[in-house]
Amino acid sequence: MNDKIVLFDLFDTLLIKVWFDYDKALSCLADKYFGRKDELFVLAKEYREKYMLDRNETHTETGFSDQLKYYEKHLGNKLSKPYCDVEWEIFSICREEKLADGAIELLAYLKTRGYKLAVLSNSIFSSATLKKYLNGFGLLAYFDEVISSADILYRKPSTKAFDAALEKLGAKASPNIHFIGNKRDKDYEGALAAGLTPILVTDRSLLQIREFFEQTYLYVNSISERESLVDGPGLRTVIYFQGCKRACKNCHNPSTWALSEGKRYTVEELAKLIRNKAANKKITLSGGEPLLQGKAIENLLEWLSDFDICLYTGGDFDDISDTMKNRLHYIKVGAFDNTCRTTIKPFVGSTNQEFINLRSGK
Amino acid sequence: MKQTSNDNAANRTSYVGEVYSVGEKKVKSAVLDELPPEWAALHRDGYIHIHDLDAYGKTYNCLTFDFLREFPYRQFDGLTDTAKIIRLFGYIKTLFADMGNEQSGGMAFANFDNDIAAVYKNLGVQDNAQNREITAACIADLILWCNNTHTRMGQTSYYVTLNIGLANSEFARFIAYSVIDEFEKLGAIVFKPNIVFKVAQGVNRFETDNNFDLFQKALLCTAKKMIPTYLLCDCSQDKEVSPEKLSVMGCRTRVVADMFGEQTAIGRGNIANVSINLPRLALEINRDFPNESADEKIERLKQKWTKIADIVTEILIDRYNKVCSHDCSDFPVNCKRQMWCVNVQNMQDVFKHGTLSIGFIGLSETIELITEKRFYADNQTYTLALDFVKFMRDYCDGQCKKQNLNFSLLATSGELISGRFIEIDKSLFSCGANILEKGFYTNSFHVNVDSGISAREKLKKEGPFHALSNGGSISYIELNEAPIGNDEGLRELVEEGISAGVRYLGINFPLDSCNGCNISGVFDICPVCGSNDVTHIRRVSGYLEILDGFTNGKKNEAKTRTSN
């Protein structure tokens, strides 16, 4: 339930190919290090036929450094630089990618909400090379792990590749973990077989995927064990949502501030949990700032359409969507102001806040 | 003058009070010396507590007034409406003051609203704007009198309870309204008398009931001041009895069944009660039979309790006989005003209608000592606890038949004995340290104040014990702060209480009031004016008191309370 983990494919998922020319890589390799261009091209063809053609059947990988060693052996001369430096040089020369639309937005959302993120790429190039490349796009900082098949020697769709990636994250396979990729056979089928929940960027854009997350998941600090009598009329079960940026002085719930904390629920899970807990169907959505999770909360309200629901926001009346207002019974608006605390005005913490009955007069 | 003791929660000091206190101690000691040594030892050693020891054989405990039976209408002849109203309220105050020194415990009106309206009707006081205005002013004045007068025993306030809510005329409705309204308007610092709102279907419980508005007003007042508390007339135990006949003393005393008359609280009261220290028995069993099973220990508990209860029965009968040996000259005001349900020929005619109660405290600790679990932890332990209380109740029912007197089982409040018993037990036992360390025993059958369980759950757990405790019981809901404006939520608790079988329900929360600007909330320093002149008000034994006056046991309990 709480596996806040997302794995990504890299090429044509986060980075979109502009052009790729392997021959250019080989030419460069010959020009700079080995000479004997024709011989190198023959060796490369040989190598590919010998070691690389069956990769899609065996789901194993052979890394670029092995290829370099093969050339060294057969051409009889040693490289003048470490393999990794040569690899990076060759890698960068033979390609151009651009950042996929919405990639930063999606990654930023996930990172802010405390997800562990990782790249799992089928590539002959090592993770060290991929990391350097990601860094150039400003993406590296989002990821806890970057895993290349060149390092783990297994390729997607092998379950072993997914397991190796999960192990690095200290996690176990679970349908709560999403895998986002572009290839139906390698990414989608592979992730599914590994016990993850795949999403294809060919089905939904990264922006749509971000929307999917925003609409599907809720981050909850806690749910009151005991009904409250001070969070709106009635005995109310209070859901404290995680995350608030206001940092009001003397806030009585500072543990709800950090956006990255909290337990993740799907809207459906949370709705069922609430239904179980609140026998009298009276709840208050508090926090934290629930409006930071507005889209999923709108869905939650849909699930609980027979409930008497009160929303506590530090925002203003106009910050609340009409969809929400139509489903809510009460709202408390206004940020807590330590200088005008009150203990006599019902259901608010400071006199500047307003408690509004949206159904009065109806 | 410094307060000389904290024996009683409501004490203030005065010269007369000091003389009383010194005298009281001597009288108590003399009473004990005159009792059979075995009885006195049980009290001194903390197996039992003989309540109001100074009153032993001299007077009874408490009384719900039969206010109308012999009301002196003739004294109002020839007065204007205004004068009648003022004189009526003067009469009531004098009654409280006089009666309060003739008996040891509380005084109650079972239907203050209807009683006053009935007197008005018989006196010909018209329901008009002017009479309403004077009535409201007199009610405010009566409330202030109850709050501010500390002349009982020269040192303490009068335990007065006004039951309201069944108002059956427009004027009665206005009186009920005014009791709540004036009490509310007087602010947090005025916290007496105890007001009990009687909740009954067909009268005020549901939206369609005529007095639902009064119920809502009562709830909003409770949300601010913890008062009123709620007598749940529709609970399983009392639903067969007409709500008019039900009444409660602020402390919780229940008087309903009568071997010598109809089921009613009116004109009757408790004669005496003796509480048994249940944890003591469990501590002894654990010391003497450490290796026995919980079931074996419970059997031993029943045997030990019965032995003590047999002596308690003798004490109660002795006390009853001694009270009965008095005559009207010992109760001059009551004999003149006729607040009892029958006219007095000899005292036995009156007191046989009263109850003799066997009380208990610390069920929670007792069950925990024996089973190592809280009694509400699982079904098996809960059943064990319920069976034991049923056993005590059966014993009391048995004594009714055997002794031909109104014995009942009282779920005793914690006040005084919760600290006294544990102090003695601490000096005697080293085992059971956890239970002894906290410094108080849990009130009657209550779920521990630190249980952390929800309000609904607490009511569900305590409800079945109410039905067994026919001498009186209460359930409290502890809140962190005043549920200002939340009549809806309090009403849900009342409904939950009724379905759980709770008879009498109180809402507690910390109530601090600034003496500078009258703001109330939860604070040591006033958030509005910054003053540290703050009065801390908490509930003790059913009545609200100022925290500094708490007994040690209660202070310890108040510190440990967590909200439901």
Coordinates of C-alpha atoms in Angstrom, one line a residue, chain B:
Chain B
M1 CA -7.3 31.5 56.5
K2 CA -5.7 28.6 54.7
Q3 CA -7.9 25.7 53.8
T4 CA -7.3 23.1 56.5
S5 CA -7.9 19.9 54.6
N6 CA -8.7 18.7 51.2
D7 CA -11.0 15.9 52.4
N8 CA -13.9 17.4 50.5
A9 CA -13.8 18.9 47.0
A10 CA -16.2 21.8 47.6
N11 CA -14.7 23.2 50.7
R12 CA -14.0 26.9 51.5
T13 CA -12.8 28.1 54.8
S14 CA -14.4 30.2 57.5
Y15 CA -14.2 30.3 61.3
V16 CA -17.4 28.2 61.6
G17 CA -16.0 25.9 58.9
E18 CA -12.8 25.4 60.9
V19 CA -14.7 24.6 64.0
Y20 CA -16.8 22.2 62.0
S21 CA -13.8 20.5 60.5
V22 CA -12.2 20.0 63.9
G23 CA -15.4 18.7 65.3
E24 CA -16.1 16.5 62.3
K25 CA -12.8 14.7 62.8
K26 CA -13.6 14.1 66.4
V27 CA -17.1 12.9 65.6
K28 CA -15.8 10.6 63.0
S29 CA -13.3 9.1 65.3
A30 CA -15.9 8.8 68.0
V31 CA -18.3 7.1 65.7
L32 CA -15.6 4.6 64.7
D33 CA -14.8 3.9 68.3
E34 CA -18.4 3.1 69.1
L35 CA -18.8 0.7 66.2
P36 CA -18.0 -2.9 66.7
P37 CA -14.2 -3.1 66.4
E38 CA -14.4 -5.4 63.4
W39 CA -16.4 -2.9 61.5
A40 CA -14.2 0.1 62.4
A41 CA -11.1 -1.9 61.4
L42 CA -12.5 -2.6 58.0
H43 CA -13.0 1.2 57.5
R44 CA -9.7 2.2 59.1
D45 CA -7.8 -0.4 57.1
G46 CA -9.3 0.7 53.8
Y47 CA -11.3 -2.5 53.0
I48 CA -14.4 -0.3 53.0
H49 CA -15.3 3.3 53.2
I50 CA -18.3 4.3 55.3
H51 CA -19.4 7.5 53.5
D52 CA -20.3 10.6 55.6
L53 CA -19.1 8.9 58.8
D54 CA -19.8 12.0 60.9
A55 CA -23.5 11.6 59.9
Y56 CA -23.6 8.0 61.0
G57 CA -26.9 7.3 62.7
K58 CA -27.7 11.1 62.8
T59 CA -29.1 11.7 59.4
Y60 CA -29.7 10.3 55.9
N61 CA -27.7 11.0 52.8
C62 CA -29.8 12.7 50.0
L63 CA -33.3 13.5 48.9
T64 CA -35.2 14.4 45.8
F65 CA -37.8 16.8 47.0
D66 CA -41.5 16.0 46.8
F67 CA -41.9 19.7 46.3
L68 CA -45.6 19.9 45.5
R69 CA -47.2 17.5 47.9
E70 CA -47.5 19.9 50.8
F71 CA -46.6 23.2 49.2
P72 CA -47.5 26.1 51.5
Y73 CA -49.8 28.0 49.1
R74 CA -51.5 29.8 52.0
Q75 CA -48.3 31.7 52.7
F76 CA -48.7 33.5 49.3
D77 CA -52.2 34.7 49.8
G78 CA -52.8 38.3 48.9
L79 CA -49.5 38.9 47.1
T80 CA -49.0 40.3 43.7
D81 CA -47.6 38.1 41.0
T82 CA -44.2 39.8 41.4
A83 CA -44.1 39.2 45.1
K84 CA -45.3 35.6 44.7
I85 CA -42.4 34.9 42.4
I86 CA -39.8 36.5 44.5
R87 CA -41.2 34.8 47.7
L88 CA -41.2 31.4 45.9
F89 CA -37.6 31.6 45.0
G90 CA -36.7 32.9 48.4
Y91 CA -38.6 29.9 49.9
I92 CA -36.5 27.6 47.7
K93 CA -33.2 29.1 48.8
T94 CA -34.1 28.9 52.4
L95 CA -35.2 25.3 51.8
F96 CA -31.8 24.5 50.3
A97 CA -29.9 26.2 53.2
D98 CA -32.0 24.5 55.9
M99 CA -32.2 21.1 54.4
G100 CA -28.6 21.2 53.4
N101 CA -27.7 21.2 57.1
E102 CA -30.2 18.6 58.1
Q103 CA -28.9 15.9 55.8
S104 CA -25.4 14.9 54.7
G105 CA -25.8 14.8 50.9
G106 CA -27.5 16.3 47.9
M107 CA -30.9 17.8 47.2
A108 CA -32.7 17.6 43.9
F109 CA -35.7 18.7 42.1
A110 CA -36.9 15.9 39.8
N111 CA -38.8 18.4 37.5
F112 CA -37.8 21.9 38.4
D113 CA -39.5 23.4 35.3
N114 CA -42.8 21.6 35.9
D115 CA -42.8 22.0 39.6
I116 CA -42.3 25.8 39.5
A117 CA -44.9 26.1 36.7
A118 CA -47.3 24.0 38.7
V119 CA -46.9 26.3 41.7
Y120 CA -47.4 29.3 39.5
K121 CA -50.6 27.8 38.2
N122 CA -51.9 27.1 41.6
L123 CA -50.9 30.6 42.8
G124 CA -52.5 32.2 39.8
V125 CA -49.3 33.7 38.4
Q126 CA -50.0 34.6 34.8
D127 CA -47.8 33.7 31.9
N128 CA -46.9 37.2 30.7
A129 CA -43.9 39.2 29.7
Q130 CA -43.4 40.8 33.1
N131 CA -43.7 37.6 35.0
R132 CA -41.3 35.9 32.6
E133 CA -38.8 38.7 33.1
I134 CA -39.0 38.4 36.9
T135 CA -38.8 34.6 36.7
A136 CA -35.6 34.7 34.6
A137 CA -34.1 37.2 37.1
C138 CA -35.0 35.0 40.0
I139 CA -33.6 31.9 38.3
A140 CA -30.3 33.7 37.7
D141 CA -30.3 34.8 41.3
L142 CA -30.9 31.2 42.4
I143 CA -28.1 30.0 40.3
L144 CA -25.7 32.6 41.8
W145 CA -26.9 31.6 45.2
C146 CA -26.0 28.0 44.6
N147 CA -22.7 29.0 43.2
N148 CA -21.6 31.6 45.7
T149 CA -23.1 30.4 49.0
H150 CA -20.7 28.4 51.1
T151 CA -22.5 28.3 54.4
R152 CA -23.2 24.5 54.6
M153 CA -21.1 23.3 57.5
G154 CA -19.8 26.8 57.6
Q155 CA -17.5 26.1 54.7
T156 CA -18.9 24.5 51.7
S157 CA -21.6 24.9 49.0
Y158 CA -24.9 23.1 48.8
Y159 CA -25.1 20.0 46.6
V160 CA -28.1 21.1 44.5
T161 CA -29.3 19.4 41.4
L162 CA -32.1 20.7 39.2
N163 CA -33.6 18.1 36.8
I164 CA -35.3 19.8 33.8
G165 CA -36.4 19.0 30.3
L166 CA -39.9 17.5 30.5
A167 CA -41.6 20.9 30.6
N168 CA -45.3 20.3 29.8
S169 CA -46.6 23.9 29.5
E170 CA -45.4 27.1 27.9
F171 CA -44.4 28.6 31.2
A172 CA -42.6 25.4 32.2
R173 CA -40.8 25.5 28.9
F174 CA -39.8 29.1 29.6
I175 CA -38.5 28.1 33.1
A176 CA -36.4 25.3 31.6
Y177 CA -35.1 27.6 28.9
S178 CA -34.2 30.2 31.5
V179 CA -32.4 27.8 33.8
I180 CA -30.1 26.9 30.8
D181 CA -29.9 30.4 29.4
E182 CA -29.1 32.2 32.7
F183 CA -26.6 29.5 33.6
E184 CA -24.9 29.9 30.3
K185 CA -24.9 33.6 30.4
L186 CA -23.2 33.7 33.8
G187 CA -20.0 32.4 32.2
A188 CA -17.6 29.6 33.1
I189 CA -16.9 30.8 36.6
V190 CA -20.4 30.0 37.7
F191 CA -20.6 26.2 37.7
K192 CA -23.3 25.4 40.2
P193 CA -26.0 24.1 40.7
N194 CA -25.8 20.9 38.8
I195 CA -28.4 20.9 36.1
V196 CA -29.6 17.6 34.6
F197 CA -31.4 17.5 31.4
K198 CA -33.8 14.5 31.2
V199 CA -33.8 13.1 27.7
A200 CA -37.0 11.3 26.8
Q201 CA -38.6 10.3 23.5
G202 CA -41.9 11.9 22.7
V203 CA -40.8 14.9 24.9
N204 CA -37.5 16.3 23.7
R205 CA -35.3 13.6 22.2
F206 CA -36.2 13.9 18.5
E207 CA -36.6 16.9 16.1
T208 CA -40.4 16.3 16.1
D209 CA -40.7 16.4 19.9
N210 CA -42.1 19.6 21.5
N211 CA -39.1 20.3 23.7
F212 CA -36.4 19.4 21.2
D213 CA -35.4 23.1 21.1
L214 CA -34.7 22.9 24.9
F215 CA -32.6 19.8 24.3
Q216 CA -30.5 21.6 21.7
K217 CA -30.1 24.6 24.0
A218 CA -29.0 22.3 26.8
L219 CA -26.4 20.6 24.5
L220 CA -25.0 24.0 23.4
C221 CA -24.6 25.0 27.0
T222 CA -22.9 21.7 27.9
A223 CA -20.5 22.3 25.0
K224 CA -19.4 25.5 26.9
K225 CA -19.7 24.6 30.5
M226 CA -20.0 20.7 31.0
I227 CA -23.4 21.4 32.5
P228 CA -26.1 20.2 32.0
T229 CA -25.5 16.4 32.3
Y230 CA -28.0 14.0 30.8
L231 CA -30.4 11.6 32.4
L232 CA -31.2 9.2 29.7
C233 CA -34.8 8.2 30.5
D234 CA -35.1 5.9 27.5
C235 CA -32.2 3.6 28.6
S236 CA -32.9 -0.1 29.0
Q237 CA -32.9 0.2 32.8
D238 CA -35.5 3.0 33.1
K239 CA -37.6 3.0 30.0
E240 CA -40.5 1.3 31.7
V241 CA -40.6 4.1 34.3
S242 CA -42.4 7.3 33.6
P243 CA -39.7 10.0 33.0
E244 CA -41.4 12.4 35.5
K245 CA -40.6 9.9 38.2
L246 CA -36.9 9.7 37.4
S247 CA -34.4 12.0 38.9
V248 CA -30.7 12.0 39.6
M249 CA -28.5 13.6 42.2
G250 CA -25.5 15.4 40.7
C251 CA -23.3 12.7 42.3
R252 CA -25.2 9.9 40.4
T253 CA -27.5 8.4 43.0
R254 CA -30.4 6.4 41.5
V255 CA -33.5 5.8 43.4
V256 CA -36.3 4.0 41.5
A257 CA -37.6 0.7 42.8
D258 CA -39.3 0.7 46.2
M259 CA -40.4 -2.4 48.1
F260 CA -42.9 -0.2 49.9
G261 CA -44.4 1.9 47.1
E262 CA -44.4 2.9 43.5
Q263 CA -41.2 3.3 41.4
T264 CA -40.2 6.9 41.8
A265 CA -37.3 9.1 42.9
I266 CA -39.6 11.8 44.2
G267 CA -39.7 12.2 47.9
R268 CA -37.0 9.6 48.4
G269 CA -33.3 9.3 48.6
N270 CA -30.3 7.3 49.6
I271 CA -30.1 6.7 53.4
A272 CA -26.5 5.6 53.5
N273 CA -23.8 3.9 51.4
V274 CA -20.7 2.0 52.1
S275 CA -18.1 1.4 49.3
I276 CA -15.9 -1.7 49.0
N277 CA -12.3 -1.4 47.9
L278 CA -12.2 -4.1 45.2
P279 CA -8.5 -3.8 44.2
R280 CA -7.6 -4.6 47.9
L281 CA -9.2 -7.9 47.5
A282 CA -7.4 -8.6 44.3
L283 CA -4.1 -7.6 45.8
E284 CA -4.6 -10.0 48.7
I285 CA -5.5 -12.8 46.3
N286 CA -2.4 -12.2 44.2
R287 CA -0.3 -12.2 47.3
D288 CA -1.8 -15.4 48.8
F289 CA -2.5 -17.4 45.7
P290 CA -0.1 -16.1 43.0
N291 CA -0.2 -19.3 40.9
E292 CA -4.0 -19.7 40.6
S293 CA -5.8 -19.2 37.3
A294 CA -7.9 -16.1 36.6
D295 CA -11.1 -18.2 37.0
E296 CA -10.0 -19.5 40.4
K297 CA -9.0 -16.0 41.5
I298 CA -12.4 -14.6 40.5
E299 CA -14.1 -17.3 42.6
R300 CA -11.9 -16.2 45.5
L301 CA -12.8 -12.6 44.8
K302 CA -16.5 -13.4 45.1
Q303 CA -16.0 -15.2 48.4
K304 CA -13.9 -12.4 49.9
W305 CA -16.3 -9.8 48.6
T306 CA -19.3 -11.6 50.1
K307 CA -17.6 -11.8 53.5
I308 CA -17.1 -8.0 53.4
A309 CA -20.5 -7.3 51.9
D310 CA -22.1 -9.3 54.8
I311 CA -20.5 -6.9 57.2
V312 CA -21.4 -3.9 55.1
T313 CA -25.0 -5.0 55.1
E314 CA -24.9 -5.1 58.9
I315 CA -23.4 -1.6 59.0
L316 CA -26.0 -0.3 56.7
I317 CA -28.8 -1.8 58.7
D318 CA -27.3 -0.5 61.9
R319 CA -27.1 2.9 60.4
Y320 CA -30.7 2.6 59.1
N321 CA -32.0 1.6 62.5
K322 CA -30.2 4.4 64.2
V323 CA -31.5 7.0 61.8
C324 CA -35.0 5.6 62.2
S325 CA -34.7 5.9 66.0
H326 CA -34.8 9.7 65.7
D327 CA -38.0 11.7 65.6
C328 CA -39.3 14.8 63.8
S329 CA -37.5 17.2 66.1
D330 CA -34.2 16.0 64.6
F331 CA -35.4 17.0 61.1
P332 CA -37.4 20.1 61.9
V333 CA -37.4 21.7 58.4
N334 CA -38.1 18.6 56.5
C335 CA -40.9 17.6 58.9
K336 CA -42.4 21.0 58.5
R337 CA -42.0 21.3 54.7
Q338 CA -42.8 17.6 54.0
M339 CA -40.3 17.0 51.2
W340 CA -40.6 13.2 51.8
C341 CA -43.0 11.1 49.8
V342 CA -45.2 10.4 52.9
N343 CA -46.3 12.4 55.9
V344 CA -44.1 11.6 58.9
Q345 CA -45.5 9.6 61.6
N346 CA -42.4 7.9 62.8
M347 CA -39.1 8.0 60.9
Q348 CA -39.2 4.5 59.8
D349 CA -42.3 5.2 57.6
V350 CA -40.1 7.7 55.8
F351 CA -36.7 6.0 55.7
K352 CA -37.9 2.6 54.6
H353 CA -38.5 4.2 51.2
G354 CA -34.8 5.2 51.1
T355 CA -32.0 3.1 49.7
L356 CA -29.1 1.4 51.4
S357 CA -26.3 1.1 48.9
I358 CA -23.3 -1.1 48.6
G359 CA -20.7 0.7 46.4
F360 CA -17.6 -0.4 44.6
I361 CA -14.6 1.2 43.2
G362 CA -11.7 0.1 40.9
L363 CA -13.3 -2.7 38.9
S364 CA -10.8 -1.9 36.2
E365 CA -7.7 -2.3 38.5
T366 CA -9.2 -5.4 40.1
I367 CA -9.7 -7.2 36.8
E368 CA -6.3 -6.1 35.6
L369 CA -4.7 -7.5 38.8
I370 CA -6.4 -10.8 38.3
T371 CA -6.2 -11.3 34.6
E372 CA -3.3 -9.0 33.7
K373 CA -5.6 -7.4 31.1
R374 CA -7.9 -4.4 31.1
F375 CA -11.5 -5.6 31.5
Y376 CA -12.5 -4.2 28.1
A377 CA -9.5 -5.7 26.3
D378 CA -11.3 -8.8 25.0
N379 CA -14.7 -10.5 25.2
Q380 CA -13.6 -13.1 27.7
T381 CA -12.2 -10.6 30.2
Y382 CA -15.2 -8.3 29.7
T383 CA -17.6 -11.1 30.4
L384 CA -15.7 -11.9 33.6
A385 CA -16.0 -8.3 34.8
L386 CA -19.7 -8.1 33.9
D387 CA -20.3 -11.4 35.7
F388 CA -18.6 -10.2 38.8
V389 CA -20.7 -7.0 38.9
K390 CA -23.8 -9.1 38.2
F391 CA -22.8 -11.2 41.2
M392 CA -22.6 -8.0 43.4
R393 CA -26.0 -6.9 42.1
D394 CA -27.6 -10.3 42.8
Y395 CA -26.2 -10.1 46.3
C396 CA -27.9 -6.7 46.8
D397 CA -31.2 -8.0 45.4
G398 CA -30.9 -10.9 47.8
Q399 CA -30.5 -8.6 50.7
C400 CA -33.7 -6.7 49.7
K401 CA -35.6 -9.9 50.2
K402 CA -33.7 -11.0 53.3
Q403 CA -33.7 -7.7 55.1
N404 CA -36.9 -6.3 53.7
L405 CA -35.2 -3.0 52.8
N406 CA -34.2 -1.2 49.6
F407 CA -30.7 -2.4 49.1
S408 CA -29.0 -1.3 45.8
L409 CA -25.6 -1.5 44.1
L410 CA -23.9 1.8 43.7
A411 CA -21.2 2.5 41.1
T412 CA -19.3 4.8 43.5
S413 CA -17.6 7.9 42.3
G414 CA -13.9 8.3 42.7
E415 CA -13.9 11.4 44.9
L416 CA -12.0 11.0 48.2
I417 CA -11.8 7.2 48.3
S418 CA -10.0 6.8 45.0
G419 CA -7.0 8.4 46.8
R420 CA -7.6 7.1 50.3
F421 CA -7.8 3.4 49.3
I422 CA -4.7 3.5 47.1
E423 CA -2.6 5.3 49.7
I424 CA -3.4 2.5 52.2
D425 CA -2.9 -0.2 49.6
K426 CA 0.5 1.3 48.6
S427 CA 1.7 1.0 52.2
L428 CA 0.6 -2.7 52.3
F429 CA 1.5 -4.1 49.0
S430 CA 4.7 -4.1 46.9
C431 CA 3.2 -6.2 44.0
G432 CA 0.8 -4.6 41.6
A433 CA 3.2 -1.7 41.5
N434 CA 1.9 -0.3 38.1
I435 CA -1.6 -0.1 39.4
L436 CA -0.6 1.6 42.7
E437 CA 1.9 4.0 41.1
K438 CA -0.7 6.2 39.3
G439 CA -2.1 7.3 42.7
F440 CA -5.8 6.7 42.2
Y441 CA -8.3 3.9 41.6
T442 CA -10.7 4.1 38.6
N443 CA -14.2 5.3 39.4
S444 CA -16.7 2.4 39.8
F445 CA -16.8 0.3 36.5
H446 CA -15.3 3.0 34.4
V447 CA -12.9 2.3 31.6
N448 CA -9.5 3.7 32.7
V449 CA -9.1 7.4 32.0
D450 CA -6.0 6.7 30.0
S451 CA -7.6 4.0 27.8
G452 CA -7.5 6.1 24.6
I453 CA -10.6 4.3 23.3
S454 CA -13.2 6.3 21.3
A455 CA -16.2 7.9 23.0
R456 CA -18.6 5.5 21.3
E457 CA -16.6 2.5 22.3
K458 CA -16.4 3.7 25.9
L459 CA -20.1 4.1 26.1
K460 CA -20.7 0.7 24.5
K461 CA -18.3 -0.9 27.1
E462 CA -19.8 0.9 30.1
G463 CA -23.5 0.7 29.2
P464 CA -24.2 -2.9 30.4
F465 CA -22.7 -2.0 33.8
H466 CA -25.3 0.8 34.2
A467 CA -28.1 -1.7 34.1
L468 CA -26.5 -3.6 36.9
S469 CA -25.8 -0.6 39.1
N470 CA -29.3 0.2 40.3
G471 CA -28.1 2.4 43.1
G472 CA -26.6 4.9 40.7
S473 CA -24.0 5.2 37.9
I474 CA -22.6 7.7 35.4
S475 CA -20.5 7.5 32.3
Y476 CA -18.2 10.3 31.3
I477 CA -16.8 11.3 28.0
E478 CA -13.5 13.0 28.3
L479 CA -12.7 15.6 25.7
N480 CA -9.5 17.6 25.1
E481 CA -11.3 20.9 24.7
A482 CA -14.8 22.4 24.8
P483 CA -16.9 21.2 21.9
I484 CA -18.2 24.7 21.4
G485 CA -21.2 24.9 19.1
N486 CA -21.3 21.1 18.5
D487 CA -24.8 20.2 19.8
E488 CA -25.0 17.8 16.9
G489 CA -22.0 15.8 18.1
L490 CA -23.1 15.8 21.8
R491 CA -26.5 14.6 20.7
E492 CA -24.9 11.7 18.8
L493 CA -23.1 10.8 22.1
V494 CA -26.5 10.9 24.0
E495 CA -28.0 8.6 21.3
E496 CA -25.0 6.3 21.5
G497 CA -25.4 6.3 25.3
I498 CA -29.1 5.4 25.2
S499 CA -28.6 2.5 22.8
A500 CA -25.6 1.3 25.0
G501 CA -27.8 1.3 28.1
V502 CA -26.1 4.3 29.7
R503 CA -28.4 5.9 32.3
Y504 CA -26.6 9.1 33.1
L505 CA -24.1 10.8 30.9
G506 CA -21.6 13.6 31.6
I507 CA -19.2 15.4 29.2
N508 CA -15.9 16.5 30.7
F509 CA -13.3 18.8 29.3
P510 CA -10.7 21.1 30.8
L511 CA -12.3 24.4 31.4
D512 CA -10.0 27.3 32.3
S513 CA -11.5 30.7 32.9
C514 CA -9.6 34.0 33.0
N515 CA -10.7 36.1 36.0
G516 CA -9.5 39.2 34.1
C517 CA -11.7 39.1 31.0
N518 CA -13.9 36.0 31.5
I519 CA -12.6 34.2 28.4
S520 CA -12.6 30.5 28.8
G521 CA -10.7 27.7 27.1
V522 CA -7.7 25.6 28.0
F523 CA -4.8 27.7 29.2
D524 CA -2.6 28.7 32.1
I525 CA -2.1 32.2 30.8
C526 CA -5.1 34.0 29.2
P527 CA -4.6 34.1 25.4
V528 CA -6.6 37.4 25.3
C529 CA -5.4 39.6 28.1
G530 CA -2.3 37.7 29.2
S531 CA -3.4 37.4 32.8
N532 CA -2.3 34.4 34.8
D533 CA -5.2 34.8 37.2
V534 CA -6.9 31.8 35.8
T535 CA -9.4 29.5 37.4
H536 CA -9.2 25.8 36.4
I537 CA -12.6 24.1 36.6
R538 CA -13.0 20.3 36.5
R539 CA -15.6 17.8 37.4
V540 CA -15.4 15.9 40.7
S541 CA -18.0 13.4 41.9
G542 CA -20.5 14.7 39.5
Y543 CA -20.1 18.4 40.5
L544 CA -17.9 20.9 39.0
E545 CA -15.1 22.3 41.3
I546 CA -12.1 24.5 41.2
L547 CA -9.0 22.4 40.5
D548 CA -7.0 23.7 43.5
G549 CA -9.6 22.3 45.8
F550 CA -9.3 18.8 44.4
T551 CA -8.4 15.9 46.7
N552 CA -5.1 14.2 45.9
G553 CA -6.7 11.1 44.3
K554 CA -8.7 13.3 42.0
K555 CA -5.7 15.5 41.1
N556 CA -3.8 12.4 40.1
E557 CA -6.7 11.2 38.0
A558 CA -7.2 14.5 36.3
K559 CA -3.5 14.4 35.3
T560 CA -3.9 11.0 33.7
R561 CA -7.1 11.6 31.8
T562 CA -6.9 11.2 28.1
S563 CA -9.7 12.2 25.8
N564 CA -12.1 9.8 24.2

